[in-house]
Tab-separated table of C-alpha atoms in Angstrom:
chain	number	residue	atom	x	y	z
A	1	LEU	CA	21.295	1.488	23.820
A	2	ARG	CA	23.307	0.987	26.984
A	3	ASP	CA	20.582	2.449	29.221
A	4	LEU	CA	17.511	1.003	27.525
A	5	GLY	CA	18.856	-2.293	26.263
A	6	ALA	CA	17.249	-1.925	22.825
A	7	SER	CA	19.274	-3.179	19.884
A	8	GLN	CA	18.755	-4.672	16.453
A	9	SER	CA	19.466	-8.265	15.590
A	10	PRO	CA	22.666	-8.727	13.542
A	11	MET	CA	20.724	-9.369	10.308
A	12	ASN	CA	18.455	-6.335	10.775
A	13	ALA	CA	21.473	-4.146	11.577
A	14	PHE	CA	23.174	-5.350	8.400
A	15	LEU	CA	20.121	-4.563	6.295
A	16	THR	CA	19.831	-1.094	7.866
A	17	LEU	CA	23.480	-0.268	7.194
A	18	ASN	CA	23.284	-1.730	3.700
A	19	GLY	CA	20.261	0.452	2.879
A	20	MET	CA	21.889	3.571	4.248
A	21	GLU	CA	24.778	3.193	1.805
A	22	THR	CA	22.486	3.872	-1.159
A	23	LEU	CA	19.936	6.111	0.591
A	24	SER	CA	21.184	9.361	-0.970
A	25	LEU	CA	21.073	7.865	-4.467
A	26	ARG	CA	17.575	6.516	-4.015
A	27	MET	CA	16.213	9.703	-2.472
A	28	GLN	CA	17.550	11.798	-5.350
A	29	ARG	CA	15.741	9.490	-7.801
A	30	HIS	CA	12.561	9.729	-5.697
A	31	CYS	CA	12.727	13.524	-5.730
A	32	ASP	CA	13.574	13.837	-9.425
A	33	ASN	CA	10.721	11.545	-10.390
A	34	ALA	CA	8.294	13.342	-8.070
A	35	LEU	CA	9.125	16.755	-9.531
A	36	LYS	CA	8.599	15.523	-13.100
A	37	VAL	CA	5.240	13.968	-12.249
A	38	ALA	CA	4.129	17.030	-10.260
A	39	GLU	CA	5.049	19.320	-13.166
A	40	TYR	CA	3.146	17.092	-15.579
A	41	LEU	CA	0.049	16.982	-13.379
A	42	SER	CA	0.132	20.744	-12.746
A	43	LYS	CA	-0.373	21.300	-16.480
A	44	HIS	CA	-2.999	18.593	-16.902
A	45	PRO	CA	-6.436	19.941	-17.922
A	46	LYS	CA	-8.251	17.541	-15.576
A	47	VAL	CA	-6.164	18.276	-12.509
A	48	ALA	CA	-7.518	21.071	-10.338
A	49	TRP	CA	-4.452	21.623	-8.140
A	50	VAL	CA	-1.105	20.121	-7.117
A	51	ASN	CA	0.399	20.530	-3.647
A	52	TYR	CA	4.151	20.011	-4.031
A	53	ALA	CA	6.784	22.375	-2.674
A	54	GLY	CA	9.161	21.498	-5.506
A	55	LEU	CA	6.992	23.397	-7.989
A	56	LYS	CA	8.100	26.952	-8.625
A	57	THR	CA	4.485	28.095	-8.287
A	58	ASP	CA	4.056	26.537	-4.821
A	59	LYS	CA	3.837	28.985	-1.899
A	60	TYR	CA	6.446	26.980	0.028
A	61	HIS	CA	8.924	26.700	-2.831
A	62	ALA	CA	11.307	29.306	-1.408
A	63	LEU	CA	11.426	27.446	1.919
A	64	GLN	CA	12.002	24.172	0.135
A	65	GLN	CA	14.915	25.644	-1.772
A	66	LYS	CA	16.358	26.944	1.484
A	67	TYR	CA	16.004	23.816	3.625
A	68	SER	CA	16.029	20.948	1.100
A	69	PRO	CA	17.510	22.271	-2.164
A	70	LYS	CA	18.138	18.801	-3.592
A	71	GLY	CA	14.464	17.902	-3.676
A	72	ALA	CA	11.059	18.254	-2.055
A	73	GLY	CA	10.484	14.592	-1.271
A	74	ALA	CA	8.513	11.881	-2.978
A	75	VAL	CA	5.027	12.287	-1.488
A	76	PHE	CA	2.507	14.905	-2.594
A	77	THR	CA	-1.197	15.400	-3.211
A	78	PHE	CA	-3.244	16.659	-6.138
A	79	GLY	CA	-6.917	17.153	-6.865
A	80	VAL	CA	-8.839	15.823	-9.850
A	81	LYS	CA	-11.675	17.781	-11.350
A	82	GLY	CA	-15.003	16.159	-10.654
A	83	GLY	CA	-14.715	15.672	-6.911
A	84	ARG	CA	-14.857	12.599	-4.693
A	85	ASP	CA	-16.352	10.087	-7.126
A	86	VAL	CA	-13.915	10.938	-9.944
A	87	GLY	CA	-10.950	10.812	-7.570
A	88	ALA	CA	-11.927	7.418	-6.204
A	89	ARG	CA	-12.626	5.997	-9.683
A	90	PHE	CA	-9.328	7.280	-11.021
A	91	VAL	CA	-7.345	5.458	-8.339
A	92	GLU	CA	-9.400	2.279	-8.637
A	93	GLN	CA	-8.679	2.090	-12.386
A	94	LEU	CA	-4.909	2.101	-11.968
A	95	ARG	CA	-3.111	-1.188	-12.512
A	96	LEU	CA	0.556	-0.252	-12.948
A	97	ILE	CA	0.584	1.856	-9.778
A	98	SER	CA	-0.256	0.087	-6.522
A	99	HIS	CA	-3.326	1.230	-4.572
A	100	LEU	CA	-1.835	1.213	-1.068
A	101	ALA	CA	-1.731	3.460	1.994
A	102	ASN	CA	2.030	3.014	2.430
A	103	ILE	CA	4.583	5.672	1.499
A	104	GLY	CA	8.310	5.659	0.739
A	105	ASP	CA	8.318	2.430	-1.242
A	106	ALA	CA	10.603	1.712	-4.195
A	107	LYS	CA	7.449	1.504	-6.342
A	108	THR	CA	4.873	4.246	-6.791
A	109	LEU	CA	1.859	4.056	-4.480
A	110	ILE	CA	-1.399	5.995	-4.650
A	111	ILE	CA	-4.586	6.388	-2.607
A	112	HIS	CA	-7.764	8.432	-2.431
A	113	PRO	CA	-7.948	9.304	1.304
A	114	ALA	CA	-11.580	10.516	1.408
A	115	SER	CA	-12.909	7.097	0.334
A	116	THR	CA	-10.369	4.898	2.127
A	117	THR	CA	-8.152	5.917	5.052
A	118	HIS	CA	-10.535	8.665	6.252
A	119	GLN	CA	-13.857	7.232	5.138
A	120	GLN	CA	-15.080	6.859	8.734
A	121	MET	CA	-15.128	10.647	9.103
A	122	THR	CA	-17.961	12.911	8.030
A	123	ASP	CA	-17.491	15.276	5.115
A	124	GLU	CA	-17.135	18.178	7.538
A	125	GLN	CA	-14.534	16.332	9.647
A	126	GLN	CA	-12.547	15.442	6.540
A	127	VAL	CA	-12.411	19.071	5.412
A	128	GLU	CA	-11.340	20.155	8.912
A	129	ALA	CA	-8.550	17.559	8.784
A	130	GLY	CA	-7.377	18.833	5.396
A	131	ILE	CA	-8.824	15.899	3.451
A	132	ARG	CA	-10.484	17.385	0.404
A	133	PRO	CA	-12.966	15.189	-1.506
A	134	ASP	CA	-10.985	15.474	-4.756
A	135	MET	CA	-7.597	14.839	-3.135
A	136	VAL	CA	-5.343	12.016	-4.327
A	137	ARG	CA	-2.108	11.217	-2.487
A	138	ILE	CA	0.789	9.724	-4.418
A	139	SER	CA	4.130	8.416	-3.230
A	140	ILE	CA	6.557	8.390	-6.163
A	141	GLY	CA	8.914	5.436	-6.545
A	142	LEU	CA	12.102	4.707	-8.424
A	143	GLU	CA	10.554	3.722	-11.760
A	144	ALA	CA	11.702	5.031	-15.119
A	145	ASP	CA	9.939	8.218	-16.201
A	146	GLY	CA	8.042	6.509	-18.993
A	147	GLU	CA	6.576	3.926	-16.639
A	148	LEU	CA	5.207	6.655	-14.395
A	149	VAL	CA	3.449	8.425	-17.259
A	150	VAL	CA	1.995	5.128	-18.493
A	151	GLY	CA	0.856	4.177	-15.009
A	152	VAL	CA	-0.812	7.485	-14.197
A	153	ILE	CA	-2.274	8.421	-17.580
A	154	LEU	CA	-2.544	5.612	-20.133
A	155	ASP	CA	-3.590	2.757	-17.854
A	156	PRO	CA	-6.814	4.452	-16.661
A	157	ILE	CA	-7.773	5.064	-20.302
A	158	ARG	CA	-7.396	1.373	-20.988
A	159	ARG	CA	-9.629	0.567	-18.012
A	160	GLU	CA	-12.269	3.003	-19.205
A	161	CYS	CA	-12.292	1.284	-22.598
A	162	PHE	CA	-12.608	-2.130	-20.965
A	163	SER	CA	-15.487	-1.027	-18.751
A	164	ALA	CA	-17.274	0.486	-21.748
A	165	ALA	CA	-16.856	-2.606	-23.874
A	166	ALA	CA	-19.944	-4.838	-23.958
A	167	GLY	CA	-18.553	-7.244	-26.534
A	168	GLN	CA	-17.128	-7.258	-30.034
A	169	GLY	CA	-17.498	-4.012	-31.877
A	170	ALA	CA	-17.949	-2.045	-28.656
A	171	THR	CA	-17.072	1.620	-28.754
A	172	CYS	CA	-15.444	3.996	-26.290
A	173	ASN	CA	-16.212	7.690	-26.500
A	174	GLY	CA	-17.560	7.059	-29.981
A	175	ALA	CA	-14.347	5.568	-31.274
A	176	THR	CA	-13.676	2.064	-32.512
A	177	MET	CA	-11.678	-0.164	-30.175
A	178	THR	CA	-8.266	-0.990	-31.615
A	179	ILE	CA	-5.441	-3.188	-30.463
A	180	PHE	CA	-1.925	-1.949	-30.039
A	181	THR	CA	1.163	-3.239	-28.326
A	182	SER	CA	2.934	-1.123	-25.729
A	183	THR	CA	6.429	-1.992	-24.640
A	184	ILE	CA	7.468	-0.816	-21.205
A	185	ARG	CA	11.178	-1.039	-20.689
A	186	ASN	CA	12.994	-0.924	-17.429
A	187	ASN	CA	15.381	2.030	-17.344
A	188	VAL	CA	18.279	-0.338	-16.805
A	189	ALA	CA	17.453	-2.250	-19.997
A	190	THR	CA	17.724	0.870	-22.133
A	191	GLN	CA	21.306	1.224	-20.879
A	192	GLY	CA	22.244	-2.323	-21.792
A	193	GLY	CA	22.078	-3.544	-18.229
A	194	GLY	CA	19.898	-6.553	-18.938
A	195	GLY	CA	16.730	-5.209	-17.282
A	196	ILE	CA	13.344	-6.820	-17.786
A	197	THR	CA	11.200	-5.899	-20.769
A	198	GLN	CA	7.446	-6.248	-20.286
A	199	THR	CA	5.274	-6.316	-23.399
A	200	GLU	CA	1.542	-6.163	-23.026
A	201	GLN	CA	-1.260	-5.858	-25.559
A	202	TRP	CA	-3.730	-3.183	-24.633
A	203	GLN	CA	-7.187	-2.530	-25.917
A	204	PHE	CA	-7.059	1.181	-26.522
A	205	CYS	CA	-9.686	3.665	-27.539
A	206	SER	CA	-8.271	5.120	-30.758
A	207	GLY	CA	-10.275	8.299	-30.372
A	208	ALA	CA	-9.402	8.901	-26.712
A	209	SER	CA	-6.912	11.569	-25.795
A	210	ALA	CA	-3.806	10.507	-23.908
A	211	THR	CA	-4.407	13.432	-21.564
A	212	SER	CA	-7.811	12.267	-20.321
A	213	PHE	CA	-8.445	10.228	-17.216
């Protein structure tokens, strides 16, 4: 600082120091959430692969345990069965998870690189750069576990039902559309901390499996 003259403004310095005080707590929540989501996706019948060092089956798991035993971070990639089109459609259908190229946010962010950030490259160039057509990148936030599952799994099902509905009496996957109410509670609220409760009525395909995209 003395040689280069670069320094933060007082307000920015305050915000940086203030954030550093809770960084360890937030990062542990990021890592814990990421591991749970990665484990869930690794067992999902429509997920082809998951690249996350926190998984015991990952080839880098031993190194992760050696160098970062408290967690493997909040960003990882996974592949959906069906290739590029299915991966892009899956991300586009999400509503509770933000479709953004950022990482490290307090909220979960997701993107399909092949159709967005790397779309200017040819298929061959994408593969050479490690961008597989089925790859989805997700940055896990600080949400409650239930919100993550709803955002990744249930919300796309709702969108599929909406897109299939042509009017009253429409069907989805051969099942009658039904209405149910889903209550998503902030983790703080369940502990009596006065968090916000969001209640939303969803049109849901009664015959659809909660494990299908």
